[in-house]
Structures are given as C-alpha cells and as structure tokens.
Amino acid sequence: MKVSSKTALSYGLGSLGSNFIWVFILSYLMLFYTDYFGISAAAVGTLFLVARVWDAFMDPIMGVIVDNTKSKWGKFRPYLLVAPVIMAGLTVLCFLQPHISPAAKIIYAYVTYIMWGMSYSVVDVPYWSMTAAITDDPKERIKVVMVPRVMAIIGGLVVSVFTLPLVKALNSWFLVSLIYAVLCVVFFWITFFNVKEQVNVTRNEKFTFRDAFRVIKLNQPLLLLLLTMLIEDIVTKFRGGFGIYYFKYYLHAENLFPFFSLVSVAPVLIGAMFVPMISKRLGKKKTTIIGLVGYGVSYIALFFVGKSMIPFFTLTIVGAVFFGIATITMSSMIADCVEYSEWKTGKRAEGTVFSTNTFRSKLAGAIGGGIGAYMLSGIGYIPNHTQSGTTLVWMQLLFTIIPGILLLFSVVPLIKYQLTEGNYEKILSEIKMKRESNIAKAQ
C-alpha cells in the first residue's frame, strides 16, 4: 500500500522530536551533572552504567507489552499520545538543580535519569515498531524509514549546534530542556493524529515472553541482521569516542573537531537520498553490503592520507555517504523481519522484533564505550601530555584501519541473509492467504 508524503513526514516528525531529547541527554547530561550540578565523574559513570543495564532489559519487556496492546487507536499510537509528555517532563527534571546535599543529588540523579530511560523506551519501542504497521510494501517501507532517519540526523545537528549558545543566552539548562521538551511533545502529537496503523492483525490470545523468545529464536534473518548492525554500531561508537583524542594528539587540530563532527553527519542525508534508487535496482541486501563496504574502505584509506586535511575530510564525507546508504536500508530490513516472524510462527510481533533492535543499539553503546575506554588505557595514553610514538601509532590504527576491517567483517552475517525481495513477496502472499482463511473460519 502506498504511503502519502503527509504520512511519511508526520511519522518522521516524531523522530525529530525524539532526537531533540535523545541527543540533548546523550551529549550534555554528563556535562550538566559534573560541571553544574556538582556530581563527581566517577559517580556519573556508575549511574550511566547501571541505567544502561536496566535500559537494555527494559526494551524487550516493553516489546511484549506493546504486542499485547489493544485500543481504539491501535497497538502503537496510544503510547505516542501520553508517553512523550511523561518523557518530556522527566527530561526537564533531569536538568533541574535543587539545592540539596551531595548524597541527595546522587539519589535525585539516579531516580530521574533511570525513570527518564524507562519513559524513553515506552516511546521509542512502539514508535519504531509502528513502521511495520504503516505499510507492508517493501519499497514504501524505505520511504517510511528514510524520513524519520533523516529527521533524526537533523534533530541531532540542531541540538549540537544550538544547545550551548542557548544555555549561554538564557543562562539556564532548565529553560533549554523545556524548549526541547515542548517541541518533542508537539511533534509526537503530530505523528499521533496524522499517522494511522494500516496493517492490523487481530490477536485473541495473550502474547507471552515465551512467545517473544520463540519469535526471536526462529527469525534467522533478524538474528543475522542484528549481528551485522551490532558489529557496525560497536565500531562506530568506540571510534566516535576516539575522535577528539585523534584530533588533539595525532593531528594537532583540536579546533577542527567540530567541523569533523559536522561532515561526519551531514553527508549521511545524501546517502539516505540514494537508497530508494539503489535498492530498487539491486535490492536491500546488496545495497547494505555496498554501504558497509564503502564505509569500511573509507576508514582504511584514512590511514594512508596521514595528516593531510583535504584528503582526510574528503574521505570522511565519502564514508558518511556510504554509512547513510547502509543505515537506512538496514532499518527497513528490520521491518521486513516482522512478516518473516509471522510467517514462521503464526504470530505478528512488531514490538518484540523492533525491541531487539533498540536493545542492540544500547548494548552496542555499552560495549563500544567500554572498548574505547579500555583501548585508550591500554595504548598508554596520558591525559594532557605529549604522547609516545607507540601511543600515536595505535591511535591512528584504532581510528582508521582496525575499525575499517571490522566494518568489512560486519558484512559476513549478511551473506546468509535470505529475506530478499523475491522471498519477501512470497512470504507476504502466504501470510495474506492465512489471514483471509482465519477470517473465513471465524465467520
């Protein structure tokens, strides 16, 4: 079924609002805690670790809850009406500065941040699960996925560019958090009122955690895709943590790091625009492989340009374009796995399928961040000192060749991925026949 531009744009605005909040918390909450609220970096690190572990398990739980939801608004939309308000309120609470004791500040941070993470899962899991309910046309799904992914990038850029100037102008983290919170709620409400669930499958029996485990276990395309995405995401996150050190100590160009951040993200939009054309001709699997291989090769090539800035930034832009191609296509492939699980198990479980992806993302963040910190320590890094020759060589390798090789390795699971467009169409046809048969029996 065709998806109108209004529907695609309205759906994408939810992602824009979500990423105002997500990037704001991800990029600035630690700075707020340590430099403004007066919590030690070690205490903040422990808080983030505890919260991430809980968040990782919260997503699958939320997936099962979503898959059991029935309402007059559908399975996913009810959460987009209420939950963003709660998430927005908790975002503002995270950036309050109550005048309390140091111990009370830590308790306050734990309560507000962990509750914020839970509220984010309540929004994020049904929002992305809704992708599979907007259309079951694989070509239209690319449009449905591409728009919110592009909006996510725009949201991240807006927060990265405007947050610190706004804090300085308003002299208040609270007011800045309130601005993002209000925008988040407004955009999610636009999604709620303008986007309808078109693919509906009535379930009479309760969907249990055992059902969820079986849906995941028997969904080989999903497991292969998640493995590829996990490797790619771990590489991206641990390399991202190395960026500022690479610029400061190896390139001696710390002032260029903000520009690097910009050219690492903005060209992703260009890559996203190529996805419909390339996937139409080659299919999603081959498009993803091209994107990941191009992304990996661009990293490896950086090693050979050394400290030459023009080739360095040129390759960074090229790599970002290939990354845009890969990430949009893989997101669309996740939605296709919903039909595969329905075909394989007889149970449609959008929430469960998409919760595995949000779980994967949080797991990659924890692993990638940990690897980056351990690697930095292992290569003999000394803060604010001239680094040894060995340390600098390892910095270069960990920023270029090593992540590049790992990205090429991430393609391996996709070799066995069999949910091609042709197979998907066959599966979709069989599913529709089963649905019609079930409806006829019920009558």
Short mmCIF file of C-alpha atoms in Angstrom, two decimals:
data_model
loop_
_atom_site.label_atom_id
_atom_site.label_comp_id
_atom_site.label_asym_id
_atom_site.label_seq_id
_atom_site.Cartn_x
_atom_site.Cartn_y
_atom_site.Cartn_z
CA MET A 1 0.00 0.00 0.00
CA LYS A 2 1.19 3.49 -0.89
CA VAL A 3 2.31 5.91 1.81
CA SER A 4 1.45 9.58 1.28
CA SER A 5 4.03 12.31 1.75
CA LYS A 6 1.92 13.71 4.58
CA THR A 7 2.01 10.39 6.41
CA ALA A 8 5.76 9.94 5.89
CA LEU A 9 6.53 13.49 7.02
CA SER A 10 4.21 13.26 10.04
CA TYR A 11 5.81 9.99 11.06
CA GLY A 12 9.27 11.49 10.63
CA LEU A 13 8.47 14.44 12.89
CA GLY A 14 8.15 12.02 15.80
CA SER A 15 11.78 11.05 15.23
CA LEU A 16 12.77 14.72 15.10
CA GLY A 17 11.15 15.35 18.48
CA SER A 18 12.61 12.18 19.95
CA ASN A 19 16.12 13.10 18.86
CA PHE A 20 15.87 16.59 20.33
CA ILE A 21 15.54 14.81 23.66
CA TRP A 22 17.86 11.86 22.98
CA VAL A 23 20.84 13.85 21.70
CA PHE A 24 20.35 16.52 24.37
CA ILE A 25 20.54 13.90 27.13
CA LEU A 26 23.28 11.87 25.44
CA SER A 27 25.53 14.84 24.69
CA TYR A 28 25.01 17.19 27.62
CA LEU A 29 23.67 15.43 30.71
CA MET A 30 27.12 14.30 31.88
CA LEU A 31 28.47 17.82 31.46
CA PHE A 32 25.49 19.17 33.41
CA TYR A 33 25.96 16.63 36.21
CA THR A 34 29.70 17.20 36.64
CA ASP A 35 30.12 20.92 35.94
CA TYR A 36 26.80 22.42 37.05
CA PHE A 37 25.07 20.01 39.44
CA GLY A 38 28.25 19.04 41.29
CA ILE A 39 28.32 15.23 40.95
CA SER A 40 31.71 13.54 40.51
CA ALA A 41 32.60 11.99 37.14
CA ALA A 42 33.06 8.58 38.77
CA ALA A 43 29.57 8.71 40.30
CA VAL A 44 28.10 9.75 36.95
CA GLY A 45 29.91 6.89 35.20
CA THR A 46 28.43 4.36 37.63
CA LEU A 47 24.99 5.90 37.21
CA PHE A 48 25.16 5.64 33.42
CA LEU A 49 26.37 2.01 33.60
CA VAL A 50 23.56 0.96 35.96
CA ALA A 51 20.97 2.79 33.89
CA ARG A 52 22.16 1.25 30.60
CA VAL A 53 21.99 -2.27 32.01
CA TRP A 54 18.41 -1.68 33.14
CA ASP A 55 17.51 0.02 29.85
CA ALA A 56 18.79 -2.97 27.87
CA PHE A 57 16.30 -5.27 29.61
CA MET A 58 13.50 -2.71 29.60
CA ASP A 59 13.19 -2.74 25.80
CA PRO A 60 12.25 -6.45 25.35
CA ILE A 61 9.77 -6.12 28.22
CA MET A 62 8.25 -3.10 26.50
CA GLY A 63 8.13 -5.04 23.24
CA VAL A 64 5.93 -7.74 24.78
CA ILE A 65 3.70 -5.10 26.41
CA VAL A 66 3.23 -3.38 23.04
CA ASP A 67 2.42 -6.68 21.32
CA ASN A 68 -0.41 -7.24 23.83
CA THR A 69 -1.86 -3.74 23.45
CA LYS A 70 -5.39 -3.30 22.10
CA SER A 71 -7.12 0.06 21.87
CA LYS A 72 -9.41 2.12 19.67
CA TRP A 73 -6.27 3.90 18.40
CA GLY A 74 -4.45 0.68 17.54
CA LYS A 75 -1.46 -1.09 19.02
CA PHE A 76 1.21 1.65 18.87
CA ARG A 77 -0.45 5.05 18.64
CA PRO A 78 -1.74 5.24 22.25
CA TYR A 79 1.83 5.40 23.53
CA LEU A 80 2.61 8.35 21.26
CA LEU A 81 -0.19 10.39 22.84
CA VAL A 82 0.70 10.00 26.51
CA ALA A 83 4.26 8.73 26.89
CA PRO A 84 6.02 11.72 25.21
CA VAL A 85 4.50 14.02 27.84
CA ILE A 86 5.98 11.88 30.62
CA MET A 87 9.36 11.65 28.85
CA ALA A 88 9.42 15.41 28.30
CA GLY A 89 8.62 16.08 31.95
CA LEU A 90 11.39 13.76 33.13
CA THR A 91 13.83 15.42 30.73
CA VAL A 92 13.17 18.75 32.39
CA LEU A 93 13.52 17.16 35.85
CA CYS A 94 16.93 15.79 34.84
CA PHE A 95 18.15 19.34 34.29
CA LEU A 96 16.78 20.86 37.47
CA GLN A 97 19.26 22.00 40.12
CA PRO A 98 17.58 21.56 43.52
CA HIS A 99 19.59 22.87 46.46
CA ILE A 100 20.13 19.60 48.32
CA SER A 101 23.01 17.69 49.90
CA PRO A 102 25.65 15.91 47.75
CA ALA A 103 24.22 12.48 48.68
CA ALA A 104 20.69 13.64 47.88
CA LYS A 105 21.90 14.94 44.49
CA ILE A 106 23.15 11.46 43.55
CA ILE A 107 19.86 9.89 44.62
CA TYR A 108 17.94 12.54 42.67
CA ALA A 109 20.06 11.87 39.58
CA TYR A 110 19.52 8.10 39.82
CA VAL A 111 15.76 8.42 40.19
CA THR A 112 15.22 11.00 37.43
CA TYR A 113 17.68 9.51 34.91
CA ILE A 114 16.55 5.89 35.29
CA MET A 115 12.89 6.96 35.08
CA TRP A 116 13.77 9.02 32.01
CA GLY A 117 15.35 5.95 30.39
CA MET A 118 12.24 3.89 31.10
CA SER A 119 9.98 6.59 29.67
CA TYR A 120 12.17 6.76 26.56
CA SER A 121 11.71 3.02 26.00
CA VAL A 122 7.93 3.42 26.36
CA VAL A 123 8.08 5.95 23.49
CA ASP A 124 10.84 4.52 21.33
CA VAL A 125 9.78 0.86 21.07
CA PRO A 126 6.18 1.49 19.87
CA TYR A 127 7.29 4.38 17.66
CA TRP A 128 9.75 2.31 15.61
CA SER A 129 7.52 -0.79 15.77
CA MET A 130 4.85 1.25 14.02
CA THR A 131 6.99 1.19 10.86
CA ALA A 132 5.73 -2.31 10.07
CA ALA A 133 2.10 -1.26 10.61
CA ILE A 134 2.13 1.74 8.26
CA THR A 135 2.68 -0.41 5.16
CA ASP A 136 3.80 -3.91 4.20
CA ASP A 137 5.10 -2.79 0.79
CA PRO A 138 8.92 -3.22 0.93
CA LYS A 139 9.53 -0.27 -1.42
CA GLU A 140 7.23 2.05 0.51
CA ARG A 141 8.88 0.97 3.74
CA ILE A 142 12.13 2.51 2.56
CA LYS A 143 10.32 5.85 2.41
CA VAL A 144 8.74 5.27 5.82
CA VAL A 145 12.14 4.51 7.36
CA MET A 146 14.16 7.10 5.43
CA VAL A 147 12.16 10.14 6.54
CA PRO A 148 12.48 9.54 10.33
CA ARG A 149 16.16 8.63 9.97
CA VAL A 150 16.80 11.87 8.11
CA MET A 151 14.80 13.75 10.74
CA ALA A 152 16.91 12.09 13.45
CA ILE A 153 20.07 13.46 11.83
CA ILE A 154 18.54 16.93 11.55
CA GLY A 155 17.47 16.78 15.19
CA GLY A 156 20.97 15.80 16.25
CA LEU A 157 22.53 18.63 14.26
CA VAL A 158 20.11 21.20 15.71
CA VAL A 159 20.86 20.13 19.28
CA SER A 160 24.62 20.01 18.62
CA VAL A 161 24.68 23.49 17.10
CA PHE A 162 22.23 25.41 19.28
CA THR A 163 22.34 23.91 22.80
CA LEU A 164 25.41 25.63 24.25
CA PRO A 165 24.58 29.04 22.70
CA LEU A 166 21.04 28.72 24.12
CA VAL A 167 22.35 27.82 27.56
CA LYS A 168 24.66 30.83 27.44
CA ALA A 169 21.92 33.17 26.18
CA LEU A 170 19.26 32.00 28.65
CA ASN A 171 21.70 31.21 31.45
CA SER A 172 19.61 28.14 32.22
CA TRP A 173 19.78 24.43 31.40
CA PHE A 174 16.21 24.17 32.71
CA LEU A 175 14.81 26.56 30.09
CA VAL A 176 16.71 24.87 27.26
CA SER A 177 15.43 21.46 28.37
CA LEU A 178 11.92 22.90 28.49
CA ILE A 179 12.20 24.14 24.88
CA TYR A 180 13.27 20.73 23.61
CA ALA A 181 10.63 19.00 25.76
CA VAL A 182 7.77 21.10 24.37
CA LEU A 183 8.94 20.59 20.77
CA CYS A 184 9.20 16.84 21.39
CA VAL A 185 5.61 16.58 22.60
CA VAL A 186 4.24 18.72 19.75
CA PHE A 187 5.99 16.65 17.09
CA PHE A 188 4.89 13.33 18.59
CA TRP A 189 1.30 14.56 18.71
CA ILE A 190 1.53 15.40 15.00
CA THR A 191 2.60 11.78 14.45
CA PHE A 192 -0.27 10.50 16.60
CA PHE A 193 -3.00 12.47 14.82
CA ASN A 194 -1.75 12.09 11.22
CA VAL A 195 -0.39 8.54 11.03
CA LYS A 196 -2.70 5.52 11.05
CA GLU A 197 -1.92 1.82 11.51
CA GLN A 198 -2.82 0.21 8.19
CA VAL A 199 -1.52 -3.34 8.75
CA ASN A 200 -3.59 -4.82 11.57
CA VAL A 201 -3.71 -8.44 12.67
CA THR A 202 -6.23 -9.36 15.37
CA ARG A 203 -4.81 -11.46 18.18
CA ASN A 204 -7.20 -13.11 20.63
CA GLU A 205 -4.65 -14.97 22.74
CA LYS A 206 -2.15 -13.30 25.07
CA PHE A 207 1.38 -12.84 23.70
CA THR A 208 3.78 -14.20 26.35
CA PHE A 209 7.50 -13.86 26.97
CA ARG A 210 7.86 -17.45 25.80
CA ASP A 211 6.21 -16.43 22.52
CA ALA A 212 8.61 -13.49 22.26
CA PHE A 213 11.61 -15.75 22.77
CA ARG A 214 10.34 -18.13 20.07
CA VAL A 215 9.70 -15.27 17.64
CA ILE A 216 13.30 -14.11 18.03
CA LYS A 217 14.88 -17.58 18.09
CA LEU A 218 13.20 -18.73 14.86
CA ASN A 219 13.77 -15.46 12.98
CA GLN A 220 17.12 -16.18 11.31
CA PRO A 221 17.06 -13.09 9.04
CA LEU A 222 16.52 -10.88 12.10
CA LEU A 223 19.38 -12.52 14.04
CA LEU A 224 21.80 -12.18 11.10
CA LEU A 225 20.79 -8.56 10.55
CA LEU A 226 21.13 -7.72 14.26
CA LEU A 227 24.63 -9.24 14.31
CA THR A 228 25.69 -7.08 11.37
CA MET A 229 24.17 -3.98 12.95
CA LEU A 230 25.74 -4.77 16.34
CA ILE A 231 29.25 -5.02 14.87
CA GLU A 232 28.77 -1.82 12.85
CA ASP A 233 27.35 0.08 15.80
CA ILE A 234 30.08 -1.03 18.23
CA VAL A 235 32.72 0.10 15.73
CA THR A 236 31.01 3.44 15.15
CA LYS A 237 30.62 4.15 18.86
CA PHE A 238 34.10 3.17 20.00
CA ARG A 239 35.69 5.06 17.08
CA GLY A 240 33.49 8.06 17.83
CA GLY A 241 34.91 8.18 21.35
CA PHE A 242 38.43 8.23 19.89
CA GLY A 243 37.76 11.17 17.59
CA ILE A 244 38.61 14.05 19.91
CA TYR A 245 41.84 12.32 21.05
CA TYR A 246 42.86 11.67 17.44
CA PHE A 247 42.39 15.31 16.54
CA LYS A 248 44.04 16.65 19.68
CA TYR A 249 47.12 14.44 19.90
CA TYR A 250 47.70 12.91 16.46
CA LEU A 251 46.51 15.62 14.07
CA HIS A 252 47.18 18.51 16.49
CA ALA A 253 43.99 20.10 15.14
CA GLU A 254 41.55 20.08 18.04
CA ASN A 255 39.92 23.26 16.69
CA LEU A 256 38.80 21.31 13.59
CA PHE A 257 36.94 18.65 15.55
CA PRO A 258 33.55 20.47 15.44
CA PHE A 259 33.90 20.67 11.64
CA PHE A 260 34.76 16.96 11.58
CA SER A 261 31.60 16.24 13.59
CA LEU A 262 29.56 18.17 11.04
CA VAL A 263 30.99 16.45 7.95
CA SER A 264 30.64 13.07 9.66
CA VAL A 265 26.87 13.54 9.99
CA ALA A 266 25.51 15.89 7.33
CA PRO A 267 26.53 13.73 4.30
CA VAL A 268 24.54 10.84 5.79
CA LEU A 269 21.50 12.71 4.44
CA ILE A 270 22.94 12.48 0.93
CA GLY A 271 23.45 8.74 1.28
CA ALA A 272 19.89 8.36 2.53
CA MET A 273 18.58 10.06 -0.62
CA PHE A 274 20.30 7.44 -2.81
CA VAL A 275 18.74 4.47 -1.02
CA PRO A 276 15.40 4.24 -2.93
CA MET A 277 17.18 4.33 -6.30
CA ILE A 278 19.93 1.84 -5.42
CA SER A 279 17.72 -0.62 -3.52
CA LYS A 280 15.17 -0.61 -6.33
CA ARG A 281 17.85 -1.82 -8.75
CA LEU A 282 19.96 -4.05 -6.50
CA GLY A 283 17.74 -4.99 -3.57
CA LYS A 284 18.19 -4.16 0.09
CA LYS A 285 20.76 -6.83 0.89
CA LYS A 286 23.21 -5.77 -1.82
CA THR A 287 22.59 -2.09 -1.08
CA THR A 288 23.50 -2.65 2.58
CA ILE A 289 26.65 -4.55 1.64
CA ILE A 290 27.73 -1.75 -0.71
CA GLY A 291 27.14 0.81 2.03
CA LEU A 292 29.10 -1.12 4.69
CA VAL A 293 31.99 -1.96 2.35
CA GLY A 294 32.28 1.65 1.18
CA TYR A 295 32.12 2.83 4.80
CA GLY A 296 34.86 0.41 5.85
CA VAL A 297 37.15 1.16 2.90
CA SER A 298 36.91 4.90 3.63
CA TYR A 299 38.20 4.24 7.18
CA ILE A 300 41.10 2.13 5.92
CA ALA A 301 42.03 4.77 3.33
CA LEU A 302 42.32 7.39 6.09
CA PHE A 303 45.41 5.62 7.37
CA PHE A 304 47.27 6.34 4.14
CA VAL A 305 46.48 10.07 3.95
CA GLY A 306 48.08 10.72 7.33
CA LYS A 307 47.75 14.34 8.40
CA SER A 308 46.72 15.76 5.01
CA MET A 309 43.50 17.58 5.85
CA ILE A 310 41.85 17.83 2.42
CA PRO A 311 42.05 14.08 1.65
CA PHE A 312 41.10 13.36 5.28
CA PHE A 313 37.89 15.36 5.16
CA THR A 314 37.08 14.17 1.63
CA LEU A 315 37.24 10.55 2.76
CA THR A 316 35.21 11.39 5.87
CA ILE A 317 32.44 12.82 3.69
CA VAL A 318 32.52 9.82 1.34
CA GLY A 319 32.37 7.43 4.28
CA ALA A 320 29.39 9.27 5.75
CA VAL A 321 27.52 8.95 2.45
CA PHE A 322 28.10 5.18 2.41
CA PHE A 323 27.03 4.98 6.06
CA GLY A 324 23.78 6.76 5.18
CA ILE A 325 23.11 4.16 2.49
CA ALA A 326 23.72 1.27 4.89
CA THR A 327 21.85 2.54 7.94
CA ILE A 328 18.64 3.46 6.12
CA THR A 329 18.48 0.13 4.30
CA MET A 330 19.16 -1.95 7.42
CA SER A 331 16.38 -0.14 9.30
CA SER A 332 13.96 -1.02 6.52
CA MET A 333 15.10 -4.66 6.63
CA ILE A 334 14.21 -4.85 10.34
CA ALA A 335 10.61 -4.06 9.42
CA ASP A 336 10.59 -6.88 6.85
CA CYS A 337 11.54 -9.33 9.60
CA VAL A 338 8.13 -8.72 11.22
CA GLU A 339 6.40 -10.53 8.35
CA TYR A 340 9.00 -13.28 8.44
CA SER A 341 8.27 -13.97 12.12
CA GLU A 342 4.52 -14.01 11.40
CA TRP A 343 5.09 -16.46 8.54
CA LYS A 344 7.39 -18.66 10.63
CA THR A 345 5.49 -18.70 13.93
CA GLY A 346 1.97 -17.55 13.09
CA LYS A 347 2.37 -14.61 15.48
CA ARG A 348 2.79 -10.99 14.42
CA ALA A 349 5.06 -9.28 16.94
CA GLU A 350 6.20 -5.83 15.80
CA GLY A 351 7.02 -4.71 19.33
CA THR A 352 9.20 -7.72 20.05
CA VAL A 353 11.05 -7.53 16.73
CA PHE A 354 11.80 -3.83 17.00
CA SER A 355 12.69 -4.04 20.69
CA THR A 356 15.57 -6.36 19.72
CA ASN A 357 16.96 -3.51 17.62
CA THR A 358 16.72 -0.91 20.39
CA PHE A 359 18.27 -3.50 22.75
CA ARG A 360 21.05 -4.00 20.20
CA SER A 361 21.67 -0.26 19.98
CA LYS A 362 22.00 0.14 23.76
CA LEU A 363 24.22 -2.95 24.00
CA ALA A 364 26.47 -1.53 21.29
CA GLY A 365 26.70 1.74 23.18
CA ALA A 366 27.78 -0.02 26.37
CA ILE A 367 30.30 -2.29 24.60
CA GLY A 368 31.63 0.39 22.27
CA GLY A 369 32.08 2.90 25.06
CA GLY A 370 33.81 0.32 27.23
CA ILE A 371 36.13 -0.82 24.44
CA GLY A 372 37.09 2.79 23.71
CA ALA A 373 37.98 3.49 27.34
CA TYR A 374 39.94 0.23 27.75
CA MET A 375 41.81 0.74 24.47
CA LEU A 376 42.77 4.27 25.44
CA SER A 377 44.22 2.99 28.68
CA GLY A 378 45.87 0.01 27.02
CA ILE A 379 47.84 2.04 24.46
CA GLY A 380 49.49 4.11 27.18
CA TYR A 381 47.51 7.33 26.81
CA ILE A 382 48.45 10.06 29.32
CA PRO A 383 45.97 12.98 29.56
CA ASN A 384 47.25 16.45 28.62
CA HIS A 385 50.78 15.22 27.83
CA THR A 386 52.74 14.63 24.66
CA GLN A 387 52.01 11.04 23.68
CA SER A 388 54.68 8.46 22.91
CA GLY A 389 55.30 7.33 19.33
CA THR A 390 53.77 3.93 20.07
CA THR A 391 50.64 5.51 21.53
CA LEU A 392 50.22 7.74 18.47
CA VAL A 393 50.60 4.79 16.09
CA TRP A 394 47.89 2.89 17.97
CA MET A 395 45.65 5.96 17.97
CA GLN A 396 45.93 6.10 14.20
CA LEU A 397 45.28 2.36 13.82
CA LEU A 398 42.27 2.45 16.15
CA PHE A 399 40.80 5.36 14.22
CA THR A 400 41.41 4.04 10.71
CA ILE A 401 42.48 0.51 9.73
CA ILE A 402 41.11 -1.50 12.67
CA PRO A 403 37.53 -0.12 12.57
CA GLY A 404 37.65 -0.32 8.76
CA ILE A 405 38.49 -4.03 8.84
CA LEU A 406 35.78 -4.67 11.44
CA LEU A 407 33.21 -2.91 9.23
CA LEU A 408 34.18 -5.17 6.33
CA PHE A 409 33.77 -8.15 8.69
CA SER A 410 30.26 -6.93 9.62
CA VAL A 411 29.13 -7.87 6.11
CA VAL A 412 29.79 -11.59 6.73
CA PRO A 413 26.46 -12.37 8.51
CA LEU A 414 24.56 -10.84 5.61
CA ILE A 415 25.95 -13.46 3.23
CA LYS A 416 23.45 -15.95 4.69
CA TYR A 417 20.59 -13.42 4.80
CA GLN A 418 17.83 -14.92 2.62
CA LEU A 419 14.95 -12.48 3.07
CA THR A 420 15.38 -10.94 -0.37
CA GLU A 421 12.63 -9.01 -2.13
CA GLY A 422 11.51 -12.10 -4.04
CA ASN A 423 11.30 -14.26 -0.92
CA TYR A 424 9.58 -11.48 1.00
CA GLU A 425 6.84 -11.20 -1.64
CA LYS A 426 6.22 -14.96 -1.45
CA ILE A 427 6.05 -14.84 2.34
CA LEU A 428 3.70 -11.83 2.27
CA SER A 429 1.39 -13.61 -0.19
CA GLU A 430 1.23 -16.71 2.04
CA ILE A 431 0.58 -14.58 5.13
CA LYS A 432 -2.32 -12.78 3.48
CA MET A 433 -3.84 -16.10 2.41
CA LYS A 434 -3.59 -17.40 6.02
CA ARG A 435 -5.18 -14.21 7.35
CA GLU A 436 -8.09 -14.50 4.92
CA SER A 437 -8.51 -18.17 5.81
CA ASN A 438 -8.58 -17.37 9.53
CA ILE A 439 -11.17 -14.63 8.98
CA ALA A 440 -13.35 -17.05 6.98
CA LYS A 441 -13.12 -19.70 9.73
CA ALA A 442 -14.03 -17.15 12.37
CA GLN A 443 -17.19 -16.24 10.45
#
